[in-house]
Every structure is written in structure tokens, then in C-alpha cells.
Short mmCIF file of C-alpha atoms and ligand atoms in Angstrom, two decimals:
data_model
loop_
_atom_site.label_atom_id
_atom_site.label_comp_id
_atom_site.label_asym_id
_atom_site.label_seq_id
_atom_site.Cartn_x
_atom_site.Cartn_y
_atom_site.Cartn_z
CA MET K 1 -67.56 -202.97 -139.84
CA PRO K 2 -65.43 -203.35 -142.96
CA ASP K 3 -66.75 -205.74 -145.78
CA GLY K 4 -63.07 -207.72 -145.49
CA THR K 5 -64.24 -208.80 -141.93
CA VAL K 6 -67.67 -209.89 -142.86
CA LEU K 7 -66.05 -211.83 -145.71
CA VAL K 8 -63.51 -213.01 -143.15
CA LEU K 9 -65.87 -213.99 -140.45
CA ALA K 10 -68.48 -216.22 -143.63
CA LEU K 11 -65.22 -217.80 -144.44
CA CYS K 12 -64.89 -218.63 -140.67
CA LEU K 13 -68.24 -219.64 -140.76
CA PHE K 14 -68.27 -222.04 -143.59
CA LEU K 15 -64.67 -223.88 -143.38
CA SER K 16 -62.08 -222.97 -140.63
CA CYS K 17 -64.41 -222.60 -137.93
CA ALA K 18 -64.78 -226.39 -137.80
CA GLY K 19 -61.12 -226.40 -138.04
CA GLN K 20 -60.43 -224.28 -135.20
CA GLN K 21 -62.90 -226.23 -133.52
CA TYR K 22 -61.45 -229.31 -133.57
CA GLN K 23 -57.94 -228.00 -132.68
CA GLU K 24 -59.71 -226.66 -129.90
CA GLU K 25 -60.82 -229.77 -128.63
CA ALA K 26 -57.75 -231.48 -129.09
CA GLU K 27 -55.81 -229.02 -126.51
CA ARG K 28 -58.93 -229.76 -124.21
CA ILE K 29 -57.93 -233.70 -124.25
CA MET K 30 -54.39 -233.40 -124.41
CA THR K 31 -54.67 -230.90 -121.35
CA THR K 32 -55.41 -234.38 -119.44
CA THR K 33 -54.09 -237.05 -121.64
CA PRO K 34 -50.79 -235.11 -123.38
CA VAL K 35 -48.46 -237.46 -126.04
CA ILE K 36 -45.95 -240.28 -124.90
CA ASP K 37 -43.99 -239.95 -127.77
CA GLY K 38 -42.21 -243.14 -128.98
CA HIS K 39 -38.84 -241.94 -129.99
CA ASN K 40 -37.19 -238.54 -129.73
CA ASP K 41 -33.54 -237.48 -131.38
CA LEU K 42 -33.15 -234.42 -129.18
CA PRO K 43 -29.60 -236.21 -127.25
CA TRP K 44 -28.92 -236.62 -130.60
CA GLN K 45 -28.33 -232.73 -131.44
CA LEU K 46 -27.60 -232.26 -127.74
CA LEU K 47 -24.05 -234.12 -128.66
CA LYS K 48 -23.42 -232.55 -132.55
CA ARG K 49 -23.85 -229.55 -131.62
CA PHE K 50 -22.89 -229.15 -128.28
CA ASN K 51 -20.89 -232.14 -127.63
CA ASN K 52 -23.13 -232.76 -124.78
CA GLN K 53 -21.99 -229.85 -122.74
CA LEU K 54 -25.52 -229.02 -121.52
CA GLU K 55 -24.28 -225.51 -119.73
CA LEU K 56 -23.73 -223.46 -122.57
CA PRO K 57 -25.42 -220.54 -122.64
CA GLU K 58 -26.81 -221.18 -126.93
CA ALA K 59 -27.39 -225.19 -125.12
CA ASN K 60 -30.29 -223.74 -123.24
CA LEU K 61 -33.59 -225.62 -123.48
CA THR K 62 -35.84 -223.11 -122.75
CA GLN K 63 -34.22 -220.75 -125.59
CA LEU K 64 -32.71 -224.03 -128.21
CA ASN K 65 -33.28 -222.86 -131.75
CA GLY K 66 -32.63 -225.10 -134.71
CA THR K 67 -34.34 -227.99 -133.24
CA HIS K 68 -37.24 -229.43 -133.71
CA THR K 69 -37.54 -229.63 -129.89
CA ASN K 70 -37.04 -227.26 -126.39
CA ILE K 71 -38.94 -226.42 -123.44
CA PRO K 72 -41.35 -224.39 -124.42
CA LYS K 73 -42.46 -226.51 -128.19
CA LEU K 74 -43.13 -229.48 -125.65
CA ARG K 75 -45.29 -227.52 -123.46
CA SER K 76 -47.46 -226.01 -126.18
CA GLY K 77 -47.33 -229.49 -127.94
CA HIS K 78 -48.75 -231.01 -125.04
CA VAL K 79 -45.97 -233.44 -124.49
CA GLY K 80 -46.77 -235.37 -121.09
CA GLY K 81 -44.23 -238.42 -122.02
CA GLN K 82 -41.23 -239.19 -124.14
CA PHE K 83 -38.71 -241.48 -125.32
CA TRP K 84 -35.22 -240.28 -125.30
CA SER K 85 -33.14 -241.70 -127.90
CA ALA K 86 -30.19 -243.10 -127.32
CA TYR K 87 -28.13 -243.25 -130.82
CA VAL K 88 -25.40 -243.89 -131.32
CA PRO K 89 -24.48 -244.71 -135.19
CA CYS K 90 -23.73 -247.98 -136.88
CA GLU K 91 -20.07 -246.33 -137.43
CA THR K 92 -19.33 -246.99 -133.64
CA GLN K 93 -19.96 -250.31 -133.97
CA ASN K 94 -16.62 -252.68 -132.65
CA LYS K 95 -15.32 -248.82 -131.49
CA ASP K 96 -16.54 -246.80 -128.87
CA ALA K 97 -20.48 -247.58 -129.29
CA VAL K 98 -20.77 -248.39 -125.44
CA ARG K 99 -19.11 -245.71 -124.16
CA ARG K 100 -20.76 -243.12 -126.37
CA THR K 101 -24.64 -244.86 -125.37
CA LEU K 102 -23.50 -244.50 -122.26
CA GLU K 103 -22.63 -240.72 -122.67
CA GLN K 104 -25.94 -240.58 -124.41
CA ILE K 105 -27.95 -241.89 -121.19
CA ASP K 106 -25.80 -239.49 -118.90
CA VAL K 107 -27.15 -236.69 -120.96
CA VAL K 108 -30.73 -237.09 -120.79
CA HIS K 109 -30.03 -237.63 -116.78
CA ARG K 110 -28.51 -234.44 -116.67
CA MET K 111 -31.38 -233.11 -118.92
CA CYS K 112 -33.72 -234.14 -116.23
CA GLU K 113 -31.19 -232.56 -113.28
CA LEU K 114 -30.70 -229.27 -114.98
CA TYR K 115 -34.87 -228.41 -115.71
CA PRO K 116 -36.58 -230.70 -112.84
CA ASP K 117 -39.41 -228.61 -113.68
CA THR K 118 -39.97 -229.56 -116.82
CA PHE K 119 -38.73 -233.19 -117.00
CA ALA K 120 -38.83 -236.11 -114.63
CA CYS K 121 -36.41 -239.34 -115.53
CA VAL K 122 -38.97 -241.90 -114.88
CA VAL K 123 -38.09 -246.14 -115.45
CA ASP K 124 -42.00 -247.15 -115.19
CA SER K 125 -45.48 -247.24 -116.15
CA ALA K 126 -46.45 -245.41 -112.48
CA GLY K 127 -43.92 -243.64 -112.93
CA ILE K 128 -44.75 -241.77 -116.45
CA GLN K 129 -48.71 -241.68 -114.78
CA GLU K 130 -47.37 -239.52 -111.80
CA ALA K 131 -45.14 -237.59 -114.01
CA MET K 132 -48.11 -236.78 -116.06
CA GLN K 133 -50.02 -236.00 -112.86
CA SER K 134 -47.41 -233.32 -111.96
CA ASN K 135 -47.51 -231.47 -115.46
CA LYS K 136 -44.04 -233.52 -115.89
CA VAL K 137 -43.10 -234.65 -119.23
CA ALA K 138 -42.02 -238.51 -118.33
CA SER K 139 -38.54 -238.60 -119.08
CA LEU K 140 -37.35 -242.21 -120.21
CA ILE K 141 -34.79 -243.69 -122.30
CA GLY K 142 -34.55 -245.67 -125.61
CA VAL K 143 -31.62 -247.51 -126.37
CA GLU K 144 -31.52 -247.14 -131.17
CA GLY K 145 -29.48 -249.82 -131.99
CA GLY K 146 -28.07 -253.43 -130.97
CA HIS K 147 -24.45 -252.31 -131.85
CA SER K 148 -24.97 -250.67 -128.57
CA ILE K 149 -24.22 -253.57 -126.61
CA ASP K 150 -21.79 -254.58 -128.12
CA SER K 151 -23.22 -258.11 -128.25
CA SER K 152 -23.19 -258.48 -124.03
CA LEU K 153 -25.79 -259.58 -121.64
CA GLY K 154 -23.96 -257.84 -119.50
CA VAL K 155 -23.81 -254.56 -121.20
CA LEU K 156 -27.69 -255.12 -121.80
CA ARG K 157 -28.71 -255.39 -117.91
CA THR K 158 -26.50 -252.43 -116.80
CA PHE K 159 -28.00 -250.39 -119.15
CA TYR K 160 -31.56 -251.81 -117.60
CA ARG K 161 -30.25 -250.82 -114.61
CA LEU K 162 -29.06 -247.11 -115.65
CA GLY K 163 -32.78 -246.48 -116.54
CA VAL K 164 -33.03 -247.96 -120.38
CA ARG K 165 -36.46 -248.93 -120.91
CA TYR K 166 -36.42 -249.91 -124.53
CA MET K 167 -34.16 -251.05 -127.43
CA THR K 168 -34.24 -251.31 -130.57
CA LEU K 169 -33.08 -254.55 -132.26
CA THR K 170 -30.87 -253.09 -134.73
CA HIS K 171 -30.36 -249.49 -136.04
CA SER K 172 -29.44 -249.37 -139.61
CA CYS K 173 -26.64 -251.87 -139.78
CA ASN K 174 -26.32 -255.97 -138.98
CA THR K 175 -25.21 -256.09 -135.83
CA PRO K 176 -23.62 -260.14 -134.81
CA TRP K 177 -26.95 -261.39 -133.79
CA ALA K 178 -29.93 -259.64 -136.00
CA ASP K 179 -30.59 -258.46 -138.52
CA ASN K 180 -31.99 -255.06 -139.70
CA TRP K 181 -33.93 -253.44 -142.53
CA LEU K 182 -31.43 -253.07 -145.59
CA VAL K 183 -31.79 -256.95 -145.46
CA ASP K 184 -34.54 -256.04 -147.29
CA THR K 185 -33.28 -253.76 -149.78
CA LYS K 186 -30.61 -256.20 -150.56
CA GLU K 187 -28.30 -253.60 -149.36
CA ASP K 188 -27.18 -255.69 -146.98
CA PRO K 189 -26.43 -259.50 -146.52
CA VAL K 190 -28.49 -261.74 -144.71
CA GLU K 191 -26.84 -262.76 -141.98
CA HIS K 192 -28.90 -264.16 -139.12
CA HIS K 193 -32.65 -264.46 -140.72
CA GLY K 194 -33.87 -262.47 -138.12
CA LEU K 195 -32.30 -263.53 -135.05
CA SER K 196 -29.05 -265.19 -134.47
CA SER K 197 -29.16 -268.35 -131.36
CA PHE K 198 -27.84 -265.50 -129.41
CA GLY K 199 -29.52 -262.98 -130.68
CA LYS K 200 -32.44 -264.89 -129.14
CA THR K 201 -31.23 -265.07 -125.84
CA VAL K 202 -30.35 -261.09 -125.28
CA LEU K 203 -34.24 -261.16 -126.45
CA GLU K 204 -35.52 -263.89 -123.72
CA GLU K 205 -32.94 -261.38 -121.39
CA MET K 206 -35.00 -258.17 -122.46
CA ASN K 207 -37.87 -259.93 -121.64
CA ARG K 208 -37.19 -260.99 -118.16
CA LEU K 209 -35.31 -257.80 -117.42
CA GLY K 210 -38.55 -255.72 -118.20
CA MET K 211 -37.10 -253.96 -121.16
CA ILE K 212 -39.36 -253.19 -124.00
CA VAL K 213 -38.27 -254.98 -127.49
CA ASP K 214 -38.51 -252.10 -130.27
CA LEU K 215 -38.52 -253.25 -133.45
CA ALA K 216 -38.22 -250.12 -135.73
CA HIS K 217 -34.96 -250.58 -138.03
CA VAL K 218 -35.38 -254.44 -137.92
CA SER K 219 -35.46 -257.47 -140.90
CA LEU K 220 -39.00 -258.11 -141.71
CA ASP K 221 -37.65 -261.51 -140.84
CA THR K 222 -36.37 -260.27 -137.55
CA MET K 223 -39.78 -258.85 -136.94
CA ASN K 224 -41.87 -262.07 -137.56
CA VAL K 225 -39.27 -264.56 -135.48
CA VAL K 226 -39.68 -261.83 -132.46
CA LEU K 227 -43.35 -261.70 -132.59
CA ASN K 228 -43.60 -265.47 -133.04
CA LEU K 229 -40.73 -265.83 -129.75
CA SER K 230 -41.52 -262.54 -127.80
CA LYS K 231 -43.26 -263.37 -124.23
CA ALA K 232 -44.15 -259.46 -123.67
CA PRO K 233 -45.62 -257.43 -126.53
CA VAL K 234 -43.17 -255.04 -128.44
CA ILE K 235 -43.00 -251.67 -129.83
CA PHE K 236 -42.22 -249.91 -133.40
CA SER K 237 -40.81 -247.06 -131.59
CA HIS K 238 -41.20 -244.84 -134.83
CA SER K 239 -42.30 -246.75 -138.15
CA SER K 240 -45.39 -245.87 -140.68
CA ALA K 241 -47.15 -248.21 -142.43
CA PHE K 242 -45.88 -249.82 -145.45
CA SER K 243 -48.70 -250.46 -148.15
CA LEU K 244 -49.16 -246.33 -148.03
CA CYS K 245 -45.56 -246.00 -148.50
CA PRO K 246 -43.37 -248.85 -149.30
CA HIS K 247 -40.45 -248.14 -147.82
CA TYR K 248 -38.34 -251.50 -145.72
CA ARG K 249 -38.50 -248.89 -142.37
CA ASN K 250 -42.38 -249.11 -142.39
CA VAL K 251 -44.35 -251.62 -141.08
CA PRO K 252 -46.45 -254.12 -143.94
CA ASP K 253 -50.10 -255.20 -143.15
CA ASP K 254 -49.38 -258.90 -142.35
CA VAL K 255 -47.04 -257.55 -139.49
CA LEU K 256 -49.90 -254.97 -138.77
CA ARG K 257 -51.99 -258.33 -138.23
CA ARG K 258 -49.22 -259.78 -136.05
CA VAL K 259 -49.03 -256.58 -133.86
CA ALA K 260 -52.86 -256.61 -133.58
CA SER K 261 -52.69 -260.56 -132.37
CA THR K 262 -50.03 -259.64 -129.74
CA GLY K 263 -50.96 -256.73 -127.88
CA SER K 264 -48.46 -254.67 -129.77
CA LEU K 265 -48.18 -250.49 -130.98
CA VAL K 266 -47.06 -249.51 -133.58
CA MET K 267 -45.85 -245.74 -133.38
CA VAL K 268 -46.28 -243.17 -136.15
CA ASN K 269 -43.37 -242.06 -137.45
CA PHE K 270 -43.87 -238.27 -138.85
CA TYR K 271 -40.63 -238.56 -141.16
CA ASN K 272 -41.74 -236.99 -145.09
CA SER K 273 -39.36 -239.60 -146.54
CA TYR K 274 -41.75 -243.03 -144.78
CA VAL K 275 -45.10 -241.06 -145.09
CA THR K 276 -44.96 -240.44 -148.82
CA CYS K 277 -41.87 -242.01 -150.06
CA SER K 278 -41.06 -238.56 -150.95
CA ASN K 279 -40.35 -235.10 -149.87
CA THR K 280 -43.17 -233.31 -149.07
CA ALA K 281 -46.02 -234.60 -146.97
CA THR K 282 -49.06 -232.50 -144.69
CA VAL K 283 -50.80 -233.13 -141.32
CA ALA K 284 -53.36 -235.52 -143.38
CA ASP K 285 -50.59 -237.72 -144.63
CA VAL K 286 -49.49 -238.96 -141.18
CA ALA K 287 -53.56 -238.74 -140.19
CA ASP K 288 -53.70 -241.41 -143.38
CA HIS K 289 -51.10 -243.77 -141.93
CA MET K 290 -52.82 -243.72 -138.27
CA ASP K 291 -56.34 -244.77 -139.74
CA HIS K 292 -54.57 -247.28 -141.50
CA VAL K 293 -52.47 -249.02 -138.46
CA LYS K 294 -55.97 -248.16 -136.82
CA ASN K 295 -58.14 -250.26 -140.02
CA VAL K 296 -55.65 -253.39 -140.12
CA ALA K 297 -54.56 -253.56 -136.48
CA GLY K 298 -57.09 -252.14 -134.58
CA ILE K 299 -57.14 -249.05 -132.21
CA ASP K 300 -55.33 -250.04 -129.52
CA SER K 301 -52.07 -250.71 -131.67
CA VAL K 302 -52.00 -247.43 -133.08
CA GLY K 303 -48.94 -244.59 -130.94
CA PHE K 304 -47.33 -241.69 -132.15
CA GLY K 305 -43.35 -241.75 -132.96
CA GLY K 306 -42.77 -238.36 -134.67
CA ASP K 307 -39.19 -239.01 -134.81
CA TYR K 308 -38.35 -235.14 -133.78
CA ASP K 309 -34.33 -234.11 -134.45
CA GLY K 310 -33.52 -237.64 -135.71
CA VAL K 311 -34.35 -236.49 -139.90
CA THR K 312 -34.65 -233.83 -141.61
CA GLY K 313 -38.31 -233.35 -143.27
CA MET K 314 -41.27 -233.36 -140.88
CA PRO K 315 -44.82 -232.48 -142.74
CA THR K 316 -46.30 -229.22 -142.87
CA GLY K 317 -48.33 -228.39 -140.12
CA LEU K 318 -45.98 -230.99 -138.17
CA GLU K 319 -42.80 -228.69 -138.24
CA ASP K 320 -41.29 -229.39 -134.73
CA VAL K 321 -43.13 -230.81 -131.53
CA SER K 322 -45.62 -228.02 -131.10
CA LYS K 323 -47.48 -229.30 -133.32
CA TYR K 324 -48.92 -232.66 -131.79
CA PRO K 325 -52.45 -231.23 -131.16
CA ALA K 326 -52.30 -230.63 -134.95
CA LEU K 327 -53.08 -234.35 -136.06
CA VAL K 328 -55.03 -235.01 -133.36
CA ALA K 329 -57.50 -232.31 -134.85
CA GLU K 330 -56.71 -234.31 -137.42
CA LEU K 331 -57.73 -237.31 -136.52
CA LEU K 332 -60.96 -235.96 -134.39
CA ALA K 333 -61.75 -234.30 -137.74
CA ARG K 334 -61.97 -237.80 -139.62
CA ASN K 335 -64.81 -239.25 -135.98
CA TRP K 336 -62.36 -240.66 -134.20
CA THR K 337 -63.61 -240.44 -130.59
CA GLU K 338 -62.49 -239.29 -127.71
CA ALA K 339 -61.43 -242.37 -126.43
CA GLU K 340 -59.46 -243.45 -129.69
CA VAL K 341 -57.19 -240.42 -129.32
CA LYS K 342 -56.97 -240.98 -125.75
CA ALA K 343 -55.55 -244.66 -126.86
CA ALA K 344 -53.37 -243.38 -129.50
CA LEU K 345 -51.61 -240.20 -127.37
CA ALA K 346 -50.81 -242.33 -123.82
CA GLY K 347 -52.99 -246.05 -123.41
CA ASN K 348 -51.55 -248.06 -125.64
CA LEU K 349 -47.97 -247.47 -124.78
CA LEU K 350 -49.36 -247.59 -121.15
CA ARG K 351 -51.21 -250.73 -121.36
CA VAL K 352 -48.15 -252.53 -123.76
CA PHE K 353 -45.35 -250.75 -120.69
CA LYS K 354 -47.50 -253.05 -117.86
CA GLN K 355 -48.05 -255.84 -119.62
CA VAL K 356 -43.94 -256.46 -120.38
CA GLU K 357 -43.71 -255.22 -116.42
CA ALA K 358 -46.32 -257.92 -116.20
CA VAL K 359 -43.90 -260.14 -117.69
CA LYS K 360 -40.76 -259.72 -115.96
CA THR K 361 -42.93 -260.37 -113.02
CA SER K 362 -44.01 -263.46 -113.94
CA LEU K 363 -39.92 -264.32 -114.68
CA GLN K 364 -39.21 -263.25 -110.87
CA GLY K 365 -37.41 -266.33 -109.87
CA THR K 366 -35.98 -267.12 -113.25
CA ALA K 367 -32.14 -266.97 -113.71
CA ALA K 368 -30.00 -264.09 -115.57
CA ARG K 369 -29.24 -265.63 -118.90
CA GLU K 370 -25.11 -266.33 -119.25
CA THR K 371 -24.34 -267.64 -122.49
CA PRO K 372 -21.91 -265.17 -124.07
CA ILE K 373 -21.99 -265.26 -127.90
CA ALA K 374 -19.33 -266.76 -129.82
CA PHE K 375 -16.39 -265.20 -129.76
CA GLU K 376 -15.86 -266.32 -133.30
CA GLU K 377 -19.91 -264.71 -134.13
CA LEU K 378 -17.95 -261.26 -132.79
CA GLY K 379 -17.91 -258.80 -136.02
CA ASP K 380 -13.67 -257.74 -135.17
CA THR K 381 -10.23 -258.26 -134.28
CA CYS K 382 -9.32 -255.23 -131.75
CA ARG K 383 -10.79 -257.86 -129.09
CA THR K 384 -9.33 -259.73 -126.16
CA ARG K 385 -10.61 -262.81 -125.14
CA TYR K 386 -10.56 -263.15 -121.72
CA GLY K 387 -13.07 -265.47 -120.45
CA TYR K 388 -13.19 -267.20 -123.66
CA SER K 389 -10.01 -269.06 -123.78
CA ASP K 390 -8.19 -270.52 -121.09
CA GLY K 391 -7.72 -267.39 -119.62
CA SER K 392 -3.73 -267.31 -119.37
CA ASN K 393 -3.63 -265.49 -122.90
CA GLY K 394 -5.93 -262.07 -122.69
CA ALA K 395 -4.84 -261.32 -126.88
CA GLY K 396 -7.67 -262.19 -129.43
CA THR K 397 -6.06 -264.98 -131.74
CA ALA K 398 -9.34 -266.45 -133.65
CA ARG K 399 -8.36 -264.45 -136.35
CA LEU K 400 -4.77 -263.51 -136.20
CA ALA K 401 -2.65 -264.40 -139.58
CA PRO K 402 0.06 -267.35 -139.29
CA ALA K 403 2.88 -264.95 -138.53
CA ALA K 404 1.09 -262.96 -135.89
CA LEU K 405 -0.03 -265.77 -134.42
CA ALA K 406 3.26 -267.11 -134.35
CA LEU K 407 4.38 -263.92 -132.60
CA ALA K 408 1.62 -263.99 -130.15
CA LEU K 409 2.62 -267.82 -129.20
CA LEU K 410 6.02 -266.24 -128.80
CA PRO K 411 6.51 -265.25 -125.45
CA SER K 412 4.95 -268.26 -124.67
CA LEU K 413 7.06 -270.50 -125.63
CA LEU K 414 9.61 -268.65 -124.42
CA SER K 415 8.88 -269.29 -120.77
C1 NAG V 501 -30.93 -218.74 -131.31
O1 NAG V 501 -30.55 -218.90 -130.35
C2 NAG V 501 -28.99 -218.20 -130.09
C3 NAG V 501 -28.25 -218.38 -129.01
O2 NAG V 501 -29.26 -218.20 -127.48
C4 NAG V 501 -29.44 -216.59 -130.65
O3 NAG V 501 -27.97 -215.68 -130.69
C5 NAG V 501 -29.91 -216.72 -131.77
O4 NAG V 501 -30.05 -215.14 -132.68
C6 NAG V 501 -31.38 -217.46 -131.60
N1 NAG V 501 -31.53 -217.55 -133.57
C7 NAG V 501 -33.49 -217.17 -133.46
C8 NAG V 501 -33.67 -217.65 -134.68
O5 NAG V 501 -33.95 -217.10 -132.53
C1 NAG V 502 -32.23 -221.46 -119.24
O1 NAG V 502 -32.45 -220.37 -118.99
C2 NAG V 502 -33.18 -219.76 -118.03
C3 NAG V 502 -33.33 -218.31 -118.54
O2 NAG V 502 -32.65 -217.03 -119.32
C4 NAG V 502 -32.82 -219.50 -117.31
O3 NAG V 502 -33.94 -219.37 -115.97
C5 NAG V 502 -32.32 -220.86 -116.22
O4 NAG V 502 -31.70 -220.54 -115.35
C6 NAG V 502 -30.85 -221.72 -117.65
N1 NAG V 502 -31.17 -222.88 -117.64
C7 NAG V 502 -29.88 -223.81 -117.72
C8 NAG V 502 -29.48 -225.08 -117.23
O5 NAG V 502 -28.69 -222.85 -118.01
C1 NAG V 503 -43.49 -267.73 -136.98
O1 NAG V 503 -44.41 -269.03 -136.60
C2 NAG V 503 -45.59 -269.31 -137.97
C3 NAG V 503 -46.74 -269.85 -137.06
O2 NAG V 503 -45.78 -270.63 -136.20
C4 NAG V 503 -44.68 -270.02 -138.12
O3 NAG V 503 -45.34 -269.81 -139.55
C5 NAG V 503 -43.41 -268.78 -139.24
O4 NAG V 503 -43.05 -269.56 -140.08
C6 NAG V 503 -42.70 -268.64 -138.19
N1 NAG V 503 -41.93 -267.14 -138.85
C7 NAG V 503 -40.57 -267.42 -138.42
C8 NAG V 503 -39.64 -266.25 -139.02
O5 NAG V 503 -40.18 -267.30 -137.78
C1 NAG V 504 -67.71 -238.41 -139.66
O1 NAG V 504 -69.10 -238.64 -139.09
C2 NAG V 504 -69.89 -237.31 -139.41
C3 NAG V 504 -71.38 -237.48 -138.51
O2 NAG V 504 -71.79 -239.23 -138.55
C4 NAG V 504 -70.42 -237.35 -141.57
O3 NAG V 504 -71.37 -236.98 -141.68
C5 NAG V 504 -69.24 -237.28 -141.78
O4 NAG V 504 -68.81 -237.97 -143.32
C6 NAG V 504 -68.13 -238.04 -140.84
N1 NAG V 504 -66.45 -237.93 -141.95
C7 NAG V 504 -65.55 -238.87 -141.87
C8 NAG V 504 -64.56 -238.56 -142.42
O5 NAG V 504 -66.10 -239.96 -141.88
ZN1 ZN V 505 -34.61 -244.11 -136.57
#
């Protein structure tokens, strides 16, 4: 045997074989308990790269490259459940947000139709478990940002019927009814101190429908108001720990304690900027966040929310969705038990979802919320006011300048 080989074997014995052993252990656990991840932006990549044309040869998800996500990577990463993000930028607010959100919902449904051996679109906790048992990636839809409902309870309910099972109350902008995290950096003004009265109605309706409330991206006040009022546990679909990296997208310890007391869940984000507050990070840095959430909120409050394909700048060792086992190996090396690892991988999300479904069941018979947002609270002028006025005048008059108002009234004066 050449000397080099002996040296390598000796090093392996003392160093890396332990690592190898944890990696194998991680793969073994994940074969029966794959990860359910809280947030992946592949649909956004499909829009940006292909304008959602899934049948273009270069959009084939078995060969897709240049993204964090494709089918072979999902398979090697033991991904068994994924909330696919129906994300549309804040720029669409008061413009084409609803249409674009519908298109992102559609593209997820078409992923399931085109790759039925890989994806199973499901809408409840039982569906996740069935898909996982048949070795499919249980595919769910999360709408990332309350601007997507355009302040409409009817749109919210319609999204639910289309399979949307969480909504992040804001993205990185205030809506006419909820404040986002940029309020805490003072880049955006405080408008609602959390939720407006209509925002509380949206929350009640989500509880009634059985749609999970997601607090990633919201302000501290919004987190606390929702944790006070929600009848069901909530999730942070892709947020890390503020005390390890003081970025306002992360969750501070006092909120972590309320996550614990409400049976809620923090699905840890891997993005370098939220993990180390810098441009670089490692698997160990992400494991530090998981350890921190576990230590402060308890093992029942920890999950995975990679944010793959939503950000550029993932930790070394977690470059794409094939790498989840490396993080699980790191947790095992830190003496997480198999039961703890399984809770973080899948058990905690399933528990929260079942609880959300139980609240829905308990509220059956409760009428749908009907009170609309006040017309004056809508943030834009390009709206008709059907339903708000006496019904005879479809044009918005609330914010028209006096001259335009006179013009708008002219036809009715003449008739
Ligand atoms: C990525 O995919 C395209 C289209 O299938 C192919 O032409 C290209 O060579 C691939 N690039 C790499 C680095 O694999
Ligand atoms: C993707 O490529 C694979 C392998 O070449 C092929 O079998 C499959 O039909 C393609 N799927 C779509 C939707 O284009
Ligand atoms: C939440 O409830 C607690 C205790 O009832 C109260 O002290 C706190 O002010 C409330 N927070 C918000 C933001 O409503
Ligand atoms: C894990 O447990 C072993 C054996 O009990 C102990 O020697 C080791 O220090 C622990 N490692 C960590 C990171 O806690
Ligand atoms: Zn996000």
C-alpha cells in the first residue's frame, strides 16, 4: 500500500470518518423522514428565466441548472415536502399583484402535472404524509406577501380554494393593513402598529379557513399582535435567530419564547445575510441558529426554511437543495437525538398544520368574514368603487382633485 493511502486512511480514522458516519446516519434518517421545507422560490425562477414556459427544453426540471433547485437535487437532498412560494414583488402592489400571484399558483400546479412521478400537489397534512409515503415531493403553495390579496377577503378565500395553505402577512412592504420588518429599521413608516382592524379580520379569516399564518418578513409589532390573537399556531417560514445575527428579518428571543408558548414554529433561513449578517457562512453557522431556536423555544419549535432560489449567497456546504443531509449530519454531531432531528425535519410542521386544521374544524359553522376594508384605506387611486358608494357610480372619487371630481359628476348632473 503506498504511503499516501496509509496517511489518508489514518487521517480518516481520526478525523473524517466521524463526519462520514454522521452523514450516513443523516441519510438513513432522511430516507424515512425527509425534510419538509418552509420556503423555496423556484416558481419565481421559472417566471424570471422562462416566463413560466415549463415546456421549453431549457426549463426541464430534470436538467435545470443555474438554480438551487432541480429534480435530481431534490432527490439527493431527501426533500419530501416543500412549500413553493407564490411570490410577486412589492412593486406589483396596487398594480397586477393578484394576476401575477394567480400565475405563480398556476405554475406550481403545472409542475405537479408535468412531473407526476416527482411532485404531488397536496392541500392538507394527511396529503403530505401520503405523498411522502409514495416517495413524492409533497408540494404546497405559500403566498409570500399580503399585497397579493389586494386587501380582499374574497381573493384570500379564492387563494385557499386554489390550494394556498400559508400566506406571509407582508413581504418587504407595508400593506394597507399590516406592517413589515422595514418599519423596525425605520426605512418604512409605522402605519398599523402591527395589524389594522381589517388586518385582524384577515387573520380571523385565515384561522377560519385553515390557512397557516406566516410571520416571516413582518414587523415586531405584527409578530406580537398575531401571536396574541391567532387561534392557531403560526410559522416563520424562512427566518433565523436575531440574537445570533441582529437583522430584523430574524426572530428575537422574546418572540421565540412566545413561539414556544403558542406551539408555533421557526423554519430557519440559510441565507448568509440572515445567518452571519455577512456575505459568508458555513453549515455550522446555520446549525448554531437551529441550536439557538432549540435552546430558547424548545425542540418543538425548530424547522428548516432554506429560502433556496429566493436569494443568492448560501452557506458553504449548503449550496443547493441537495445539501440538507449535511446540515442534519452537523446536528447529529452536536448530539441531537434521532427524535429531535425528525421533529425538526417534518414532525413539527405536521403538528402545526394539524393544529391549524383542527382550529378550522372547530370554527366550522362560523360565517365567512364579510366586512370589507374601508375604501379610504386602499392605497391607490386606480380603483373603481363598486359596492362602496350608492352603487350608481363605478368610478373612484375619494381622492380625485376637485376639477376631476366636477368632471366625474358632470354626466350625472346633465342626465
Ligand atoms: C445547462 O443547461 C443548458 C440547457 O440544457 C445546457 O445547454 C448547458 O450546457 C448546461 N450547463 C451546464 C453548466 O451544465
Ligand atoms: C424532461 O427531460 C426528460 C429527460 O430528457 C424527459 O424524459 C421529459 O419528458 C422532459 N420533461 C418535460 C416536461 O419536458
Ligand atoms: C400582547 O398581549 C400581552 C399580554 O396580554 C400584552 O402585554 C401586549 O401588549 C400585547 N402585545 C401586542 C403587540 O398587542
Ligand atoms: C456529545 O456527546 C458526547 C458523549 O456524551 C460528548 O463527549 C460530546 O462532548 C458531546 N458533544 C457536544 C457537541 O455536545
Ligand atoms: Zn422571503
